[in-house]
C-alpha atoms as a PDB file:
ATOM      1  CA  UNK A   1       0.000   0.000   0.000  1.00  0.00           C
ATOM      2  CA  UNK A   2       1.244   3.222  -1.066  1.00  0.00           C
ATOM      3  CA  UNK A   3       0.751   6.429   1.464  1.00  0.00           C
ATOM      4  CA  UNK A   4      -1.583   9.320   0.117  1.00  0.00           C
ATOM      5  CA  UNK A   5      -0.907  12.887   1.031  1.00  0.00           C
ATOM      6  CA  UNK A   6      -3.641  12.394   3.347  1.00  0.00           C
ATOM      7  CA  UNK A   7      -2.700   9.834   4.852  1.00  0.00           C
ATOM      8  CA  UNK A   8       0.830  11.071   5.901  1.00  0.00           C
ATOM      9  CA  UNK A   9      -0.847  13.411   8.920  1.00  0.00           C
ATOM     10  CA  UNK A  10      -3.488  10.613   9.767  1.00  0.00           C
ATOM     11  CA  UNK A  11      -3.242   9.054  12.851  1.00  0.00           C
ATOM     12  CA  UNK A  12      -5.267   5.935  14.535  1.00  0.00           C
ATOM     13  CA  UNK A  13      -6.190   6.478  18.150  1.00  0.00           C
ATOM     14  CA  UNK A  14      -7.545   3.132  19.891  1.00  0.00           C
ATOM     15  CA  UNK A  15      -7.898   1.355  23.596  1.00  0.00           C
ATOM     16  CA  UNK A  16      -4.941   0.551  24.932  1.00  0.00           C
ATOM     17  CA  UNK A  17      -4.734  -2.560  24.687  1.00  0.00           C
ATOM     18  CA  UNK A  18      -3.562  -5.593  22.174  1.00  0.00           C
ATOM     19  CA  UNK A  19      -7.026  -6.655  20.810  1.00  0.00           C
ATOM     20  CA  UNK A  20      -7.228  -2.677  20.164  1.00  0.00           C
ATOM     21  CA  UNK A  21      -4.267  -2.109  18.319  1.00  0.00           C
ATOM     22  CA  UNK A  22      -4.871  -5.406  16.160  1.00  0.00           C
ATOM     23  CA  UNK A  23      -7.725  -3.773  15.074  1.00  0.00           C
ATOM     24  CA  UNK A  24      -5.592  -0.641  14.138  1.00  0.00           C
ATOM     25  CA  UNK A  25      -4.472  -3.036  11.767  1.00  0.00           C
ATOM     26  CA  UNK A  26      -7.309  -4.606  10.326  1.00  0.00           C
ATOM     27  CA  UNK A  27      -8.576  -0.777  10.135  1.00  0.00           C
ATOM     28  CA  UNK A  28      -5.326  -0.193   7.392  1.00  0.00           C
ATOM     29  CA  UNK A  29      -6.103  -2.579   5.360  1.00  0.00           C
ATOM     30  CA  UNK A  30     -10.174  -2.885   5.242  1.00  0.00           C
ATOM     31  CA  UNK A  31      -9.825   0.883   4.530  1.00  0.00           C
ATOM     32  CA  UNK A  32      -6.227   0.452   2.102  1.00  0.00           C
ATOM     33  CA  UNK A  33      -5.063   3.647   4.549  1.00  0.00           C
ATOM     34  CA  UNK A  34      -1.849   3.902   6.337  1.00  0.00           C
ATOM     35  CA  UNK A  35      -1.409   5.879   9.556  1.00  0.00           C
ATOM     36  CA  UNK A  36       1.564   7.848  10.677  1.00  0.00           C
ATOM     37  CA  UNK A  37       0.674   7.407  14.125  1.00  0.00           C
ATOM     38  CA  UNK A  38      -1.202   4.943  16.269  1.00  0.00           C
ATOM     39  CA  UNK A  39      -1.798   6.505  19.675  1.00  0.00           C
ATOM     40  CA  UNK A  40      -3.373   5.067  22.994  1.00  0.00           C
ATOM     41  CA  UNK A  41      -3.932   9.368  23.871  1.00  0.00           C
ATOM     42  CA  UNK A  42      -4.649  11.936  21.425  1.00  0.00           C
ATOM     43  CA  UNK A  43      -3.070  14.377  23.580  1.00  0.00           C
ATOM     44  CA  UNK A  44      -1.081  17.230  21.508  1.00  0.00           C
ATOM     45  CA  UNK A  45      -2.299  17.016  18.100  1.00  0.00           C
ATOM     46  CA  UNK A  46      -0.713  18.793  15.401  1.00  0.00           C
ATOM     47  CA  UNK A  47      -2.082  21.438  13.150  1.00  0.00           C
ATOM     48  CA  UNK A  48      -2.439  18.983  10.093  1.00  0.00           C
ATOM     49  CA  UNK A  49      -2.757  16.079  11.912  1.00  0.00           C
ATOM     50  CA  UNK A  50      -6.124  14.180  11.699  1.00  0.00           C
ATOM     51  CA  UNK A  51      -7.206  11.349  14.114  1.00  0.00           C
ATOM     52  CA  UNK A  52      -9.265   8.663  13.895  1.00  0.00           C
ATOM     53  CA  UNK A  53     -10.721   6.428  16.967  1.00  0.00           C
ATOM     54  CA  UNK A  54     -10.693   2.737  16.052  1.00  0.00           C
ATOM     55  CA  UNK A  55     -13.615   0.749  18.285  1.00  0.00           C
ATOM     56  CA  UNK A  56     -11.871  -2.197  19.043  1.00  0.00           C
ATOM     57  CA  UNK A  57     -13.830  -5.575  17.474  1.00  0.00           C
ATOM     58  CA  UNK A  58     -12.563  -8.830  19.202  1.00  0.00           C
ATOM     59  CA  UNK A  59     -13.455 -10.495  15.841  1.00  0.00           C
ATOM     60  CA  UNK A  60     -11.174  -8.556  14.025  1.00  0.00           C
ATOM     61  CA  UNK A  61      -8.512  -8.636  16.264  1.00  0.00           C
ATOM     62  CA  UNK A  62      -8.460 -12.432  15.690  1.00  0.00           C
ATOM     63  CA  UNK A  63      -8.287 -12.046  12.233  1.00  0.00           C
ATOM     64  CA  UNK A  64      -5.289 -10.152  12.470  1.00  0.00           C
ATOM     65  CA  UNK A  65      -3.667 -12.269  15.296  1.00  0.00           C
ATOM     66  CA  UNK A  66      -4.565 -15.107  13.516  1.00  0.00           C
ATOM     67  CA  UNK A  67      -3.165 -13.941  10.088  1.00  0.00           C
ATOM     68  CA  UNK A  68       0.668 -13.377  11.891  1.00  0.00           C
ATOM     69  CA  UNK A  69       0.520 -17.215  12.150  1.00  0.00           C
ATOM     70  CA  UNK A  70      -0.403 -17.965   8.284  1.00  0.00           C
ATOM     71  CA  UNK A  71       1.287 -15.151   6.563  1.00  0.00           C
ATOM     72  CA  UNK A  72       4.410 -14.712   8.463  1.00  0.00           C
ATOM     73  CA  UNK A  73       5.148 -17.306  11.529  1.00  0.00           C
ATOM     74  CA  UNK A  74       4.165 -18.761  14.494  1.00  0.00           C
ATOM     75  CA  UNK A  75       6.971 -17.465  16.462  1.00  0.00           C
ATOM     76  CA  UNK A  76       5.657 -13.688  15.306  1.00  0.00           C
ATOM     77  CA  UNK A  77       2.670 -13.987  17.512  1.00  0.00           C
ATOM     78  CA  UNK A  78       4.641 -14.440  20.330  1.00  0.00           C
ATOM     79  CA  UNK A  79       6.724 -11.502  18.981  1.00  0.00           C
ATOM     80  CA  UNK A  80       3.782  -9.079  18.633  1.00  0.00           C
ATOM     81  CA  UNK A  81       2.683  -9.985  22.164  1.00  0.00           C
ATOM     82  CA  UNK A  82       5.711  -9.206  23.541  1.00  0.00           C
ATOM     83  CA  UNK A  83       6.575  -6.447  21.802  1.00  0.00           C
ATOM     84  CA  UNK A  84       3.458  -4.733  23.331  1.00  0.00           C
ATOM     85  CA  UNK A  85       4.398  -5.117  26.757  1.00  0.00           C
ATOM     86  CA  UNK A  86       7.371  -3.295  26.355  1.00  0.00           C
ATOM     87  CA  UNK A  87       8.774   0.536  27.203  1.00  0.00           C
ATOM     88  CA  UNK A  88      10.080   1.436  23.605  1.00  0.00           C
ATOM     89  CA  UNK A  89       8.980   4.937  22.403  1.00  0.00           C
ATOM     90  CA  UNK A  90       6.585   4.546  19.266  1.00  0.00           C
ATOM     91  CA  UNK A  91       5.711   1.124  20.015  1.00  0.00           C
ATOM     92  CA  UNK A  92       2.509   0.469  18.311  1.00  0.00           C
ATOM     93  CA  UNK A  93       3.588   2.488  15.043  1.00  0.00           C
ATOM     94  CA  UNK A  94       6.926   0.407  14.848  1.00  0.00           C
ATOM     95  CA  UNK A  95       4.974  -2.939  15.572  1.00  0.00           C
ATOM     96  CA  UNK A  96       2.475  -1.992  12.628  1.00  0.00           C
ATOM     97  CA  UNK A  97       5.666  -1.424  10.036  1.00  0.00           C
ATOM     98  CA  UNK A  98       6.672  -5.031  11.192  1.00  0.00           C
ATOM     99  CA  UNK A  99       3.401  -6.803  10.577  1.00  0.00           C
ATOM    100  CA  UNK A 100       3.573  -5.080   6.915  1.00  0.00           C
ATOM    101  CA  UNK A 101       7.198  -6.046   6.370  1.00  0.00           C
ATOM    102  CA  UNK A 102       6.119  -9.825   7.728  1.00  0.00           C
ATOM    103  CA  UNK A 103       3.522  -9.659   5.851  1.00  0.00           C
ATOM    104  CA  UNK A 104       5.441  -9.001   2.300  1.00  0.00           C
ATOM    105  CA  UNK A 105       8.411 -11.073   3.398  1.00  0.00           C
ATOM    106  CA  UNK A 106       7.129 -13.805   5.994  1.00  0.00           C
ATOM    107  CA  UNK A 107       9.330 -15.650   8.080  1.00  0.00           C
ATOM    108  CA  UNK A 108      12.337 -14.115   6.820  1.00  0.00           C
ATOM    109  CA  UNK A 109      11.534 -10.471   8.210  1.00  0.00           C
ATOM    110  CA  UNK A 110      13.414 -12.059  11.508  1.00  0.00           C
ATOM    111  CA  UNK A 111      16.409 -12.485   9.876  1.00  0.00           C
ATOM    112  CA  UNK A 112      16.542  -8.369   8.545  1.00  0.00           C
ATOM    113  CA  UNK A 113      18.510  -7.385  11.522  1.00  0.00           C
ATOM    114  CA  UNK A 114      19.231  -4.025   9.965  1.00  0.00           C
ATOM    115  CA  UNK A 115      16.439  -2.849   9.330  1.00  0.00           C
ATOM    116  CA  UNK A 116      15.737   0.038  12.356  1.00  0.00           C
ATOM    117  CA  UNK A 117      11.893  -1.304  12.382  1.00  0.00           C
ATOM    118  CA  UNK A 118      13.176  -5.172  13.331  1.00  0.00           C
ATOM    119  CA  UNK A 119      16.613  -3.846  14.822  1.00  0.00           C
ATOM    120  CA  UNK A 120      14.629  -1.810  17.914  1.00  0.00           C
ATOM    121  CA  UNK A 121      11.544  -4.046  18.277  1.00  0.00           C
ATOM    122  CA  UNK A 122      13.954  -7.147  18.439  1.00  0.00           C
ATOM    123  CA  UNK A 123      16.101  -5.155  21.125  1.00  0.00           C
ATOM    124  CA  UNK A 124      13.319  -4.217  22.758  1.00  0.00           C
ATOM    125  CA  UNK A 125      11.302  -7.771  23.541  1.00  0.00           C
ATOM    126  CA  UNK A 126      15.260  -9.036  24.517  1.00  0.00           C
ATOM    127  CA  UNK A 127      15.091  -6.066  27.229  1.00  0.00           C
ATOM    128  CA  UNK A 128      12.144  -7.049  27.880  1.00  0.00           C
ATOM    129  CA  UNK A 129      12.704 -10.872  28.854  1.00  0.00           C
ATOM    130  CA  UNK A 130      15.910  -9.659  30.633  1.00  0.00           C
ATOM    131  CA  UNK A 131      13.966  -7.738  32.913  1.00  0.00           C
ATOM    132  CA  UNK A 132      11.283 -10.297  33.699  1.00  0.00           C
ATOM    133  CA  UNK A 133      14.179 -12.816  33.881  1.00  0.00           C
ATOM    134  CA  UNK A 134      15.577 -10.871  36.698  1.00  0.00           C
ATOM    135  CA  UNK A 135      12.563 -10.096  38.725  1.00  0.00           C
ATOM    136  CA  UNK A 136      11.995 -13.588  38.887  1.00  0.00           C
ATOM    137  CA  UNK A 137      14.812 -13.773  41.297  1.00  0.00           C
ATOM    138  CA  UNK A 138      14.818 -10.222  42.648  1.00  0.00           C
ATOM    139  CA  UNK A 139      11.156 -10.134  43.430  1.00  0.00           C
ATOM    140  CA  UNK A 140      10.467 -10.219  46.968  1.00  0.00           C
ATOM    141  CA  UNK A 141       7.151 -10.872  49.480  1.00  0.00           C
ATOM    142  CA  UNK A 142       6.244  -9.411  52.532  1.00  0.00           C
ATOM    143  CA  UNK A 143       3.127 -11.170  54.549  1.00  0.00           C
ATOM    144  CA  UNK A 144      -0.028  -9.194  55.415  1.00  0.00           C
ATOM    145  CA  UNK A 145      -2.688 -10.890  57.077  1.00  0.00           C
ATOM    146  CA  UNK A 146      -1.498 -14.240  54.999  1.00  0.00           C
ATOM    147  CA  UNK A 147      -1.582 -12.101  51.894  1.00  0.00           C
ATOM    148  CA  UNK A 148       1.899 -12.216  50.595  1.00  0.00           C
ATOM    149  CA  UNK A 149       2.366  -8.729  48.854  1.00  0.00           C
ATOM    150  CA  UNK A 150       5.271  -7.263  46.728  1.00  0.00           C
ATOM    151  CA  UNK A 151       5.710  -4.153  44.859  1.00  0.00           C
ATOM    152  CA  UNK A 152       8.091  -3.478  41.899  1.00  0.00           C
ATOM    153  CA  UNK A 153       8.993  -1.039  39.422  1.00  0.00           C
ATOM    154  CA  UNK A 154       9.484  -2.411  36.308  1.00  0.00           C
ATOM    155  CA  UNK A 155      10.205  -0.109  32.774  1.00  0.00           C
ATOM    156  CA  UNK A 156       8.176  -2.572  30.794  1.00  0.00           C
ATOM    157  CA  UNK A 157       4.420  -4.758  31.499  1.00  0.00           C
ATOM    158  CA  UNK A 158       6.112  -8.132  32.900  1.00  0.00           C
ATOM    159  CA  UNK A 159       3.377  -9.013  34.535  1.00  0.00           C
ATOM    160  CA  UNK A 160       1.999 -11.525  31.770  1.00  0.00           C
ATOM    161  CA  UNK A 161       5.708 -13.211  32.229  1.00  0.00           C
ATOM    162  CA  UNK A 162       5.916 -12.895  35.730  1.00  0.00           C
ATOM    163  CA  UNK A 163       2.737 -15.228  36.503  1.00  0.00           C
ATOM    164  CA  UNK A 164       3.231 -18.446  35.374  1.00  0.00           C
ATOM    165  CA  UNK A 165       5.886 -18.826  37.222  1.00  0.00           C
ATOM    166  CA  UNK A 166       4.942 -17.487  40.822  1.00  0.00           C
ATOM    167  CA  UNK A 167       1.893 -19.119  40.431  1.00  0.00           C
ATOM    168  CA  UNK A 168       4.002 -22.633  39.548  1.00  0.00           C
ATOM    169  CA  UNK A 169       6.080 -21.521  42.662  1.00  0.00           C
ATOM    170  CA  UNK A 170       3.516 -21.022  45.028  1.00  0.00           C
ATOM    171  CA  UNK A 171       0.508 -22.883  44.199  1.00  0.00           C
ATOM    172  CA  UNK A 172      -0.926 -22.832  47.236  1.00  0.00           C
ATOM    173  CA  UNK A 173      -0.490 -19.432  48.231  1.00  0.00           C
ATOM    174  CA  UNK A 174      -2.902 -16.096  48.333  1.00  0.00           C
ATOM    175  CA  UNK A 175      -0.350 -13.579  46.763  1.00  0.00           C
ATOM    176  CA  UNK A 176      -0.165 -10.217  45.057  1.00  0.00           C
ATOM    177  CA  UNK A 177       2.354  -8.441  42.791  1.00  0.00           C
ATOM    178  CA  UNK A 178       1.892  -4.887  42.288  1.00  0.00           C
ATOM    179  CA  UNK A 179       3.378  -2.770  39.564  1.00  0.00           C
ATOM    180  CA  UNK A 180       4.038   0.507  40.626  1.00  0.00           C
ATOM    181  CA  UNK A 181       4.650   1.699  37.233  1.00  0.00           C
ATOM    182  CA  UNK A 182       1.924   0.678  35.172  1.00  0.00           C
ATOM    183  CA  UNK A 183      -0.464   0.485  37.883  1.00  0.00           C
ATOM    184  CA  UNK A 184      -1.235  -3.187  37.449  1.00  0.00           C
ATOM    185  CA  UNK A 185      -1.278  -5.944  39.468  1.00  0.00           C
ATOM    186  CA  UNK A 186      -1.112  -9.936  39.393  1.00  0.00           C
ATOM    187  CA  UNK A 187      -3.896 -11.727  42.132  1.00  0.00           C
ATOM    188  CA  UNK A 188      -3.066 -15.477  42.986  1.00  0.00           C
ATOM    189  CA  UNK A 189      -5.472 -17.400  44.973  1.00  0.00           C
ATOM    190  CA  UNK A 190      -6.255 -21.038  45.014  1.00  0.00           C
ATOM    191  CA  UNK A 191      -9.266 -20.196  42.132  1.00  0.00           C
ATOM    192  CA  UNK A 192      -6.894 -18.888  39.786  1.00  0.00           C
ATOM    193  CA  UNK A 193      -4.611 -15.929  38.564  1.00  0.00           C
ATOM    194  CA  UNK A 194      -5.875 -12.589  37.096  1.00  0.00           C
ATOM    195  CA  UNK A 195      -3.873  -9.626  36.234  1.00  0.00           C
ATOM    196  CA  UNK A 196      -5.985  -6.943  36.763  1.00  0.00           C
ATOM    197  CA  UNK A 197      -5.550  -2.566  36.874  1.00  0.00           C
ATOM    198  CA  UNK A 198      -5.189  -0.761  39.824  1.00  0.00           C
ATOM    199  CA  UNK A 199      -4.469   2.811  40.134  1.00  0.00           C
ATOM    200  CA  UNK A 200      -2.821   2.102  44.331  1.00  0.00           C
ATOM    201  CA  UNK A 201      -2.193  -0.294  46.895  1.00  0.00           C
ATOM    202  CA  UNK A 202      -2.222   1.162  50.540  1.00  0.00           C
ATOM    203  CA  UNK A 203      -0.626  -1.490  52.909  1.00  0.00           C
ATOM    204  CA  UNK A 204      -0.833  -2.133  56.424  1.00  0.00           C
ATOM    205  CA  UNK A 205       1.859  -1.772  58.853  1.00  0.00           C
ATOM    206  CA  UNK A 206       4.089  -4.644  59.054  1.00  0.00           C
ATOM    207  CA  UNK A 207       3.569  -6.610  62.399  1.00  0.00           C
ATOM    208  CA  UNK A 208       6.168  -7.405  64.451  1.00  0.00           C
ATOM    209  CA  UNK A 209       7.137 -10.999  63.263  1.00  0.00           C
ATOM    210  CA  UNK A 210       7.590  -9.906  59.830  1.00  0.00           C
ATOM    211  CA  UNK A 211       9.822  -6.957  60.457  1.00  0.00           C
ATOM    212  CA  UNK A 212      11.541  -9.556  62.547  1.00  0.00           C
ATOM    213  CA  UNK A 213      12.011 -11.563  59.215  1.00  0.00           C
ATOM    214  CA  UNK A 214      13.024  -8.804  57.251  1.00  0.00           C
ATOM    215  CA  UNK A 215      16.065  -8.011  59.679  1.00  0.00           C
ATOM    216  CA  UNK A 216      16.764 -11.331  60.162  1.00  0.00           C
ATOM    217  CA  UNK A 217      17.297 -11.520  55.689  1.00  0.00           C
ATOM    218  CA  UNK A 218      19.140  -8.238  55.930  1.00  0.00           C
ATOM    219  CA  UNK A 219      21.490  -9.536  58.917  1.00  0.00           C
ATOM    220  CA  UNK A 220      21.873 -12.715  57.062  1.00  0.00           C
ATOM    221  CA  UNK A 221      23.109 -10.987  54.066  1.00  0.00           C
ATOM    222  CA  UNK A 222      25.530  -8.968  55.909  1.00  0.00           C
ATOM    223  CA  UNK A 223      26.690 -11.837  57.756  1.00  0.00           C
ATOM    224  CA  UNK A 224      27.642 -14.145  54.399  1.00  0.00           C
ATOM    225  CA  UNK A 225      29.394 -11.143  52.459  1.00  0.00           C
ATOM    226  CA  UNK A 226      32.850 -11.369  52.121  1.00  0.00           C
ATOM    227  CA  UNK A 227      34.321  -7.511  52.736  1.00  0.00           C
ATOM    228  CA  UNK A 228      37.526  -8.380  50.643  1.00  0.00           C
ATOM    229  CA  UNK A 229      35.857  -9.356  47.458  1.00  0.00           C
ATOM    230  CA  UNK A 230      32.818  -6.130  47.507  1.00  0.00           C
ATOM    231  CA  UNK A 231      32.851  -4.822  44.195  1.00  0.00           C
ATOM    232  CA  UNK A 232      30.181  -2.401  43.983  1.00  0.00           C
ATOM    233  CA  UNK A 233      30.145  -2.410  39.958  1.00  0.00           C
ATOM    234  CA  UNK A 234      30.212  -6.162  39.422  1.00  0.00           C
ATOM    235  CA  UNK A 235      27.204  -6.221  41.826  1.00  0.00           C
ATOM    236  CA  UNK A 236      25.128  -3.690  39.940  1.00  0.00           C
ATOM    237  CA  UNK A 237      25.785  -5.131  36.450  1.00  0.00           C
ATOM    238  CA  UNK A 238      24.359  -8.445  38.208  1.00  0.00           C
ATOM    239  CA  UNK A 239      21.820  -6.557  40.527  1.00  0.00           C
ATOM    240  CA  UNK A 240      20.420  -3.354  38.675  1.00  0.00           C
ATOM    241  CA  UNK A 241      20.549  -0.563  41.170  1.00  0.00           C
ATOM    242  CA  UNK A 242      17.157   0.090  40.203  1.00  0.00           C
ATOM    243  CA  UNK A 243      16.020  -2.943  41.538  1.00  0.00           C
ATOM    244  CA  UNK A 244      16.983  -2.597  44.707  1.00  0.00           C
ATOM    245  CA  UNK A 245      14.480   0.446  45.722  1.00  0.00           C
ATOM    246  CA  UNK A 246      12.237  -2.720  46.151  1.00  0.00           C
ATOM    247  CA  UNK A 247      14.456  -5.422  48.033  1.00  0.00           C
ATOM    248  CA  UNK A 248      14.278  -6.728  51.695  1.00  0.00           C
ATOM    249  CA  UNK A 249      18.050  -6.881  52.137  1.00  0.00           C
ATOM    250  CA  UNK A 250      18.693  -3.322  50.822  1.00  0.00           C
ATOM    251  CA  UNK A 251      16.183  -1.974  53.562  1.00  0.00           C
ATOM    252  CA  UNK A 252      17.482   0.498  55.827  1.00  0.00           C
ATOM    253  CA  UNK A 253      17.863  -0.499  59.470  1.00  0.00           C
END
């Protein structure tokens, strides 16, 4: 599809969400148009800009998810997914250019590294399975009336990829893992798992047993460190210092 005059200033304004942008896709091509922009906001709209809300039609959205599988891979759905739960700037416009490209060159679009459409989405998702990689390890719970609760501060949405495996880890277990940043949250109970918006979570104070915990991790810590062999650097290249805002053993006393 070749871009009209028009179409240069036109941009697609939908939900939020995946289903939502799919069907910023299926919009392009029922209507042969191709948007600059696709924006969750409107916000500051440019003098020749024109916007266009697209309703968001689970049936289409299929369509399109489905048509990643049959026209380009079945490893590109997994790609698309994941490319929307990250932090890069001009996500959903740079995820549209790739389902075009896949669609015109299929399962080979994965191997155009240099192209700056696969080149930052492909960086990108690999940030984003670092991160959730990490926060598998550096996530950590603090009881509240048998409620295990723990908040983190992620850059991307690693929620989806964070609960499988907490719920595999503890099955049995009422928890709740709150993203401060995109203020979501994943629920565990014995029913099931849900990951479900939430604009705060106001907690309790901690009771006496847990704070007792807490110091007992951070003493523990202290205790098995080796003074000779801290090296500040090699610790934060395999401990973020962002991460540790939100971990028991970097508490203060």
């Amino acid at each position: 599809m070749e871009m009209t005059e028009a179409e240069r200033n036109l941009v697609y304004i939908y939900d939020g969400t995946l289903e939502g942008f799919l069907c910023c896709v299926y919009e392009s091509y029922a209507r042969k148009e191709i948007p600059s922009d696709i924006r969750v906001n409107q916000g500051q709209i440019m003098v020749l800009e024109s916007t266009k809300w697209v309703q968001t039609d689970f049936s289409h959205a299929q369509k399109v998810y489905e048509s990643l599988d049959r026209k380009i891979c079945m490893e590109a759905q997994d790609f698309i997914r994941d490319a929307f739960l990250t932090c890069i700037p001009d996500r959903e416009i740079l995820m549209y250019r790739f389902i075009l490209q896949g669609y015109k060159y299929g399962r080979k679009i994965f191997d155009r590294l240099t192209d700056p459409v696969v080149d930052a989405l492909t960086k990108a998702v690999r940030g984003l399975s670092r991160e959730a990689h990490s926060l598998m390890g550096f996530v950590r719970f603090t009881e509240y009336d048998h409620v295990m609760i723990s908040c983190i501060s992620p850059k991307n949405r690693v929620l989806p990829l964070l609960a499988k495996h907490f719920e595999n880890r503890f099955p049995n277990e009422v928890f709740l893992i709150y993203d401060k940043t995109h203020k979501m949250a994943i629920i565990h109970k014995q029913e099931g798992t849900l990951i479900a918006s939430m604009d705060k979570i106001t907690l309790p104070p901690m009771d006496e047993s847990e704070k007792a915990y807490h110091a007992l991790w951070r003493c523990f810590q202290k205790t098995i460190a080796i003074e000779e062999r801290n090296n500040p650097k090699c610790q934060m290249n395999h401990m973020p210092k962002r991460f540790w805002a939100d971990m028991t053993e970097f508490e203060s006393d």
